PDB file of C-alpha atoms in Angstrom:
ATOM      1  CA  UNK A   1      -0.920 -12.257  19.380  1.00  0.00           C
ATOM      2  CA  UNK A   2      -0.084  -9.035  20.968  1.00  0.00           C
ATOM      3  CA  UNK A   3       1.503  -5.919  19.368  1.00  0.00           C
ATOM      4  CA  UNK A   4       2.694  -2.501  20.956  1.00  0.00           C
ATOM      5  CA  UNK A   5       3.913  -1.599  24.465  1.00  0.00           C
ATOM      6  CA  UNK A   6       2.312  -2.343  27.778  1.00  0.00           C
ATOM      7  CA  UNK A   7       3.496  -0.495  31.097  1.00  0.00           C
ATOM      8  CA  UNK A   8       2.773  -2.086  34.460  1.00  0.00           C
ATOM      9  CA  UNK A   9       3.120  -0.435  37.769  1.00  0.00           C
ATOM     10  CA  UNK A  10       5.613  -2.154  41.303  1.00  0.00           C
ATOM     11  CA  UNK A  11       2.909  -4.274  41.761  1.00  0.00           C
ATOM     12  CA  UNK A  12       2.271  -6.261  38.219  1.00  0.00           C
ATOM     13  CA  UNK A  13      -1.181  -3.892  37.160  1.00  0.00           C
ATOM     14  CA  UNK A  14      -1.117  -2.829  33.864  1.00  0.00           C
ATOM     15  CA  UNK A  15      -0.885   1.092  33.820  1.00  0.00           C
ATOM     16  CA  UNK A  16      -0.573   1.881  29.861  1.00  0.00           C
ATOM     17  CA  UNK A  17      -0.950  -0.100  27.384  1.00  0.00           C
ATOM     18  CA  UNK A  18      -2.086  -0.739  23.435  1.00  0.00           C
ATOM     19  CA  UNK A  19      -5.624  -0.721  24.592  1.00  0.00           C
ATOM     20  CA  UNK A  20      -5.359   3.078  25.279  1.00  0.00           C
ATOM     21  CA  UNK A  21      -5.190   3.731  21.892  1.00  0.00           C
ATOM     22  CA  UNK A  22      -7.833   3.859  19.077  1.00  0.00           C
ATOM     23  CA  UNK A  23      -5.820   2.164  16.578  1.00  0.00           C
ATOM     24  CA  UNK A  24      -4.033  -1.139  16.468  1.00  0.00           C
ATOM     25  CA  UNK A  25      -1.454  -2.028  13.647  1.00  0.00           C
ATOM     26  CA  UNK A  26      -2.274  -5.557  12.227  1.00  0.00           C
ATOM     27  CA  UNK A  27       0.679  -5.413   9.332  1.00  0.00           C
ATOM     28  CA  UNK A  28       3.036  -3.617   7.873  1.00  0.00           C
ATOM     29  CA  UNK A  29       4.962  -3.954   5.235  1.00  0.00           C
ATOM     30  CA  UNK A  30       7.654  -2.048   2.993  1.00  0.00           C
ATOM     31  CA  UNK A  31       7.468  -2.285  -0.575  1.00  0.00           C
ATOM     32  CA  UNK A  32      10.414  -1.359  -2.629  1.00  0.00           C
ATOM     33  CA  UNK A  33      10.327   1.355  -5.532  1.00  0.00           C
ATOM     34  CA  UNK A  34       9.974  -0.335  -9.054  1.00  0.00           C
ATOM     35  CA  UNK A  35       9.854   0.544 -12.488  1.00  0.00           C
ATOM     36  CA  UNK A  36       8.604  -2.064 -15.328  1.00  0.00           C
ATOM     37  CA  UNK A  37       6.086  -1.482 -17.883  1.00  0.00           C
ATOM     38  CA  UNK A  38       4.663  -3.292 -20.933  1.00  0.00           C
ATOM     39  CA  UNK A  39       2.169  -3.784 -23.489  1.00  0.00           C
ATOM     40  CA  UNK A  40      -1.349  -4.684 -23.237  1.00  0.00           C
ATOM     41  CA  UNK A  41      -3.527  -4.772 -20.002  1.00  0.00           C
ATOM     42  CA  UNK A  42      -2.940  -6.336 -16.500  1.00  0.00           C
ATOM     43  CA  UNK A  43      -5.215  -7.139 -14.348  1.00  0.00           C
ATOM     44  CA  UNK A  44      -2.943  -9.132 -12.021  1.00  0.00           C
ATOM     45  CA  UNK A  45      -2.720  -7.980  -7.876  1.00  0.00           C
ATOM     46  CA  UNK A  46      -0.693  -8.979  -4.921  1.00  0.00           C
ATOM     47  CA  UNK A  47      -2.814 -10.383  -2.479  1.00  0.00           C
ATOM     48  CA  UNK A  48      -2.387  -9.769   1.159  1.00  0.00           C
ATOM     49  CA  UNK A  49      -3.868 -11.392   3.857  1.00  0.00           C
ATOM     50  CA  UNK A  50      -4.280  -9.621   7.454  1.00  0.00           C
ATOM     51  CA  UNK A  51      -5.539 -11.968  10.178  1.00  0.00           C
ATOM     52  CA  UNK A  52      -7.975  -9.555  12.425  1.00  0.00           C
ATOM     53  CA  UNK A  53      -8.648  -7.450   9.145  1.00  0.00           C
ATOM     54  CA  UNK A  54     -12.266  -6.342   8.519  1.00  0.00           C
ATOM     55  CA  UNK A  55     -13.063  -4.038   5.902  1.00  0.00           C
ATOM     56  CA  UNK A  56     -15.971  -2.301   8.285  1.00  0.00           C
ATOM     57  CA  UNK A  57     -13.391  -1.356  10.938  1.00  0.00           C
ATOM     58  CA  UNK A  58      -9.877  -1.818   8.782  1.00  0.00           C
ATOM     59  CA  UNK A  59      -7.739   1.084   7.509  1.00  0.00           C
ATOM     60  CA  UNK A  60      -5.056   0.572   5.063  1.00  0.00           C
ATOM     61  CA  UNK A  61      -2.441   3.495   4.995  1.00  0.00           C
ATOM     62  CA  UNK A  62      -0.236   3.820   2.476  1.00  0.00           C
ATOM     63  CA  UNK A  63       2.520   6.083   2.982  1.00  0.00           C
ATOM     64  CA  UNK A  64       5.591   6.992   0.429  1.00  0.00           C
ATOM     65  CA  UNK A  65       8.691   6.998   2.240  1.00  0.00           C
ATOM     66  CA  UNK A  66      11.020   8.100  -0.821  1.00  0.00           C
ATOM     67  CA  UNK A  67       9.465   9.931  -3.603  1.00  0.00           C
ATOM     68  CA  UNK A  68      12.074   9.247  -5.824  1.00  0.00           C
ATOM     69  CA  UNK A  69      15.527   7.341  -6.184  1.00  0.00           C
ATOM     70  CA  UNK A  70      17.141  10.009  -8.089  1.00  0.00           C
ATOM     71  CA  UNK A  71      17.503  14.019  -7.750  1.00  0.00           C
ATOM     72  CA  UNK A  72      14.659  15.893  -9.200  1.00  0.00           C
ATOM     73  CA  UNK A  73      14.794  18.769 -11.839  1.00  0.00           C
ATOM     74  CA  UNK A  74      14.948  19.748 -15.106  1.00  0.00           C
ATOM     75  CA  UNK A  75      15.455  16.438 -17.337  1.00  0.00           C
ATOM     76  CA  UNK A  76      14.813  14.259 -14.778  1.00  0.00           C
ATOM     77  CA  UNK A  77      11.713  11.407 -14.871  1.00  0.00           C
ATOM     78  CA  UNK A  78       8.894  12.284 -13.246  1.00  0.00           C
ATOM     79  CA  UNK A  79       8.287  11.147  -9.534  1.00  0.00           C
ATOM     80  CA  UNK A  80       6.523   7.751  -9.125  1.00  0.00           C
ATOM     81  CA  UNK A  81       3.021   6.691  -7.679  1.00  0.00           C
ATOM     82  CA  UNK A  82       1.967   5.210  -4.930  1.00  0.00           C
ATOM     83  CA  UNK A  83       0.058   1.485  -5.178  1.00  0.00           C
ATOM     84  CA  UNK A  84      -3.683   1.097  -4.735  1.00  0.00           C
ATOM     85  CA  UNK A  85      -5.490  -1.611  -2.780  1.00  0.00           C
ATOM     86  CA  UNK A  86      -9.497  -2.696  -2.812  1.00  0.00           C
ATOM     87  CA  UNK A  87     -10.781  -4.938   0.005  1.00  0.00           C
ATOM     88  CA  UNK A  88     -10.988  -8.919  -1.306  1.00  0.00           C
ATOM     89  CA  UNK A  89     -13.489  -9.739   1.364  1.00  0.00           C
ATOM     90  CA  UNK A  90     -13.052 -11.282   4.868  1.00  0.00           C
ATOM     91  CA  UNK A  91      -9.338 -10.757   6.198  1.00  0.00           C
ATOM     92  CA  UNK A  92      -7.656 -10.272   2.212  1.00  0.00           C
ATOM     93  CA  UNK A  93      -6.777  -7.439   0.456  1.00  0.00           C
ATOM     94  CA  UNK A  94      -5.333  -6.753  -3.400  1.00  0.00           C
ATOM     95  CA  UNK A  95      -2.572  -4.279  -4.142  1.00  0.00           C
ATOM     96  CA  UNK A  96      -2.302  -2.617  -7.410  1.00  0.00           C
ATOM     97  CA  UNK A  97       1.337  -1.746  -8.119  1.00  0.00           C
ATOM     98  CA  UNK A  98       0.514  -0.281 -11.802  1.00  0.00           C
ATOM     99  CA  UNK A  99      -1.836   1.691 -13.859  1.00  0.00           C
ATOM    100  CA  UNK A 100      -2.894   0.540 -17.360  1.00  0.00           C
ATOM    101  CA  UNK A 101      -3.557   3.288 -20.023  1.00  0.00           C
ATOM    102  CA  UNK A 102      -4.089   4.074 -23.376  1.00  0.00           C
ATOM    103  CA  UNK A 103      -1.441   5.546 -26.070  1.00  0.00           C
ATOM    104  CA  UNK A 104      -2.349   6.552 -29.705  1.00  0.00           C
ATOM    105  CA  UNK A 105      -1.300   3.246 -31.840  1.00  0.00           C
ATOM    106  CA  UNK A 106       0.703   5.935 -34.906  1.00  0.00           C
ATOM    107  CA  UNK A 107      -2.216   5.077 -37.502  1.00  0.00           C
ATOM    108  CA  UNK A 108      -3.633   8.169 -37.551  1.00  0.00           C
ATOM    109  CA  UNK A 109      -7.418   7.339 -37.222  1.00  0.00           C
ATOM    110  CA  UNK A 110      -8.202   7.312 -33.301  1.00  0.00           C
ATOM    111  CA  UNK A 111      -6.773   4.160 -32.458  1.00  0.00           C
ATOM    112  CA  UNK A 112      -4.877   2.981 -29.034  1.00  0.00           C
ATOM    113  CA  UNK A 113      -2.896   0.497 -27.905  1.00  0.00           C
ATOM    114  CA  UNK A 114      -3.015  -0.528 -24.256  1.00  0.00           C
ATOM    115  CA  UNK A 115       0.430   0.153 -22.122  1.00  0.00           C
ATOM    116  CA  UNK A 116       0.638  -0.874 -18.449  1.00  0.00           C
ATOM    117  CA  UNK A 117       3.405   1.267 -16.611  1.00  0.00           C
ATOM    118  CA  UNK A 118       4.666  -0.120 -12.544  1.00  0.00           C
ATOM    119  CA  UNK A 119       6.613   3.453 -11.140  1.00  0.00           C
ATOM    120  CA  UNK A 120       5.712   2.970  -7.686  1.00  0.00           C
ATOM    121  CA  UNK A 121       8.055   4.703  -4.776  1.00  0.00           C
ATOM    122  CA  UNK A 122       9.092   3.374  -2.316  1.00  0.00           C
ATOM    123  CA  UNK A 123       6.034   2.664   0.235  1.00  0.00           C
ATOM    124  CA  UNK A 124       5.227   1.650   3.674  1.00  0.00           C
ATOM    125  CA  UNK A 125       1.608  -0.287   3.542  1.00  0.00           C
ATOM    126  CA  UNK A 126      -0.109  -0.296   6.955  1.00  0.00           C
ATOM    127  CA  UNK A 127      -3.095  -1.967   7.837  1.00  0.00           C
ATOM    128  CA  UNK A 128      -4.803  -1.182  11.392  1.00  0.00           C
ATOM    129  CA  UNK A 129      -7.990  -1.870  12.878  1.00  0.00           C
ATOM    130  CA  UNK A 130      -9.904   0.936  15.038  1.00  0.00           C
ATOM    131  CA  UNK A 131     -10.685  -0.414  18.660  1.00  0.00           C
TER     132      UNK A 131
END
């Protein structure tokens, strides 16, 4: 499978094309802004797999493309975060949409209860491979 532009010249020779380039896009995905949270610890993922992907000469980009639904200010939620992915090995790769943390439980003597909060923005996840 082929991706990107190719230019060829009157007589059919290729003159440009996505071989030129250093970088190749192997997927790309959009993944919509969410907010969920809960009690106790997650260790699920979204798995993802990228046919041509190699961690040794992969990139994953992840790159916010809203910050936040809502207009910011005084009184307003904080912005979200972005996800977080780790390499599964061979062409998969696991996205974290959440972050699990601690909050004191009330009882007064050092105890926490784990919380797991999903705030991610809106996101563009793009995986290329350098050539």
């Amino acid at each position: 499978m082929s991706y990107g532009l190719n230019i060829f010249d009157e007589r059919g020779v290729q003159t440009f094309g996505m071989d030129d380039f250093t970088l190749q896009l192997l997927y790309s995905i959009v993944l919509p802004a969410s907010n969920l949270g809960g009690v106790g610890r997650r260790s699920d993922y979204m798995t993802i797999d990228v046919p041509g992907y190699d961690p040794n000469t992969g990139i994953v980009v992840i790159t916010p493309t809203k910050y936040a639904n809502y207009e910011q200010g005084a009184g307003q939620p904080a912005w979200g975060f972005l996800p977080t992915y780790r390499d599964l090995g061979g062409t998969s790769i696991a996205l974290y949409q959440y972050v699990n943390y601690g909050t004191p439980d009330g009882g007064g003597r050092g105890k926490y209860r784990e919380i797991w909060k999903q705030f991610t923005v809106e996101c563009t996840v793009e995986v290329f491979r350098r050539l």
